[in-house]
C-alpha cells in the first residue's frame, strides 16, 4: 500500500473517530477495538469513498451486523443504509 493511501485511510479513520466521539454510534461502546464502516460500499465510490460523510464508527459486533448488507443485500434489522 502506498504512503498516500495509508495517509488517506488514516485521515478517514481519525476523522470519523473524532466526529463520533470515539464511541460506537449504535451501542455507545468506547474502547480500542472501534472500527470504521463505509456506509456506501467503497467499491461504488470514486477513490474508495474515504470521506467522513461515508464513514461511521462501530464496535466489531455492530460492524459485523452492518457488513451483512454488503455481503448479502439483506440488512440485519436496524443496520441498513
GROMACS .gro file of C-alpha atoms in nm:
model
   81
    1UNK     CA    1   0.000   0.000   0.000
    2UNK     CA    2   0.135   0.341  -0.093
    3UNK     CA    3   0.216   0.604   0.167
    4UNK     CA    4  -0.053   0.826   0.014
    5UNK     CA    5  -0.322   0.560   0.051
    6UNK     CA    6  -0.215   0.491   0.411
    7UNK     CA    7  -0.248   0.861   0.488
    8UNK     CA    8  -0.592   0.883   0.325
    9UNK     CA    9  -0.714   0.580   0.522
   10UNK     CA   10  -0.565   0.709   0.848
   11UNK     CA   11  -0.724   1.052   0.799
   12UNK     CA   12  -1.059   0.885   0.723
   13UNK     CA   13  -1.039   0.673   1.037
   14UNK     CA   14  -0.923   0.953   1.265
   15UNK     CA   15  -1.180   1.196   1.128
   16UNK     CA   16  -1.469   0.954   1.183
   17UNK     CA   17  -1.350   0.861   1.533
   18UNK     CA   18  -1.319   1.225   1.631
   19UNK     CA   19  -1.658   1.320   1.489
   20UNK     CA   20  -1.825   1.025   1.663
   21UNK     CA   21  -1.661   1.095   1.999
   22UNK     CA   22  -1.456   0.771   1.989
   23UNK     CA   23  -1.775   0.567   2.053
   24UNK     CA   24  -1.975   0.313   1.856
   25UNK     CA   25  -2.263   0.506   1.703
   26UNK     CA   26  -2.501   0.214   1.766
   27UNK     CA   27  -2.423   0.072   2.111
   28UNK     CA   28  -2.210   0.357   2.250
   29UNK     CA   29  -1.914   0.136   2.350
   30UNK     CA   30  -1.586   0.327   2.374
   31UNK     CA   31  -1.270   0.116   2.359
   32UNK     CA   32  -0.964   0.049   2.145
   33UNK     CA   33  -1.139  -0.202   1.918
   34UNK     CA   34  -1.353   0.053   1.729
   35UNK     CA   35  -1.370   0.021   1.352
   36UNK     CA   36  -1.486   0.249   1.073
   37UNK     CA   37  -1.757   0.120   0.842
   38UNK     CA   38  -1.811   0.253   0.489
   39UNK     CA   39  -2.181   0.339   0.469
   40UNK     CA   40  -2.185   0.307   0.091
   41UNK     CA   41  -1.957   0.026  -0.022
   42UNK     CA   42  -1.618   0.173  -0.108
   43UNK     CA   43  -1.618  -0.005  -0.446
   44UNK     CA   44  -1.915   0.208  -0.551
   45UNK     CA   45  -1.746   0.544  -0.489
   46UNK     CA   46  -1.456   0.715  -0.666
   47UNK     CA   47  -1.132   0.680  -0.469
   48UNK     CA   48  -1.292   0.432  -0.231
   49UNK     CA   49  -1.529   0.665  -0.051
   50UNK     CA   50  -1.276   0.764   0.214
   51UNK     CA   51  -1.471   1.069   0.329
   52UNK     CA   52  -1.608   1.127   0.678
   53UNK     CA   53  -1.957   1.152   0.531
   54UNK     CA   54  -1.927   0.791   0.415
   55UNK     CA   55  -1.793   0.655   0.744
   56UNK     CA   56  -1.942   0.556   1.077
   57UNK     CA   57  -1.766   0.440   1.393
   58UNK     CA   58  -1.878   0.095   1.506
   59UNK     CA   59  -1.758  -0.167   1.753
   60UNK     CA   60  -1.664  -0.503   1.596
   61UNK     CA   61  -2.001  -0.660   1.680
   62UNK     CA   62  -2.204  -0.376   1.529
   63UNK     CA   63  -1.967  -0.360   1.231
   64UNK     CA   64  -2.029  -0.728   1.158
   65UNK     CA   65  -2.404  -0.665   1.154
   66UNK     CA   66  -2.363  -0.362   0.929
   67UNK     CA   67  -2.146  -0.560   0.685
   68UNK     CA   68  -2.422  -0.818   0.641
   69UNK     CA   69  -2.597  -0.583   0.398
   70UNK     CA   70  -2.284  -0.554   0.181
   71UNK     CA   71  -2.234  -0.932   0.181
   72UNK     CA   72  -2.590  -1.046   0.120
   73UNK     CA   73  -2.802  -0.747   0.017
   74UNK     CA   74  -3.022  -0.813   0.322
   75UNK     CA   75  -2.976  -0.591   0.624
   76UNK     CA   76  -2.988  -0.703   0.987
   77UNK     CA   77  -3.278  -0.511   1.144
   78UNK     CA   78  -3.156  -0.164   1.237
   79UNK     CA   79  -2.837  -0.184   1.026
   80UNK     CA   80  -2.944  -0.080   0.679
   81UNK     CA   81  -2.821   0.209   0.470
   0.00000   0.00000   0.00000
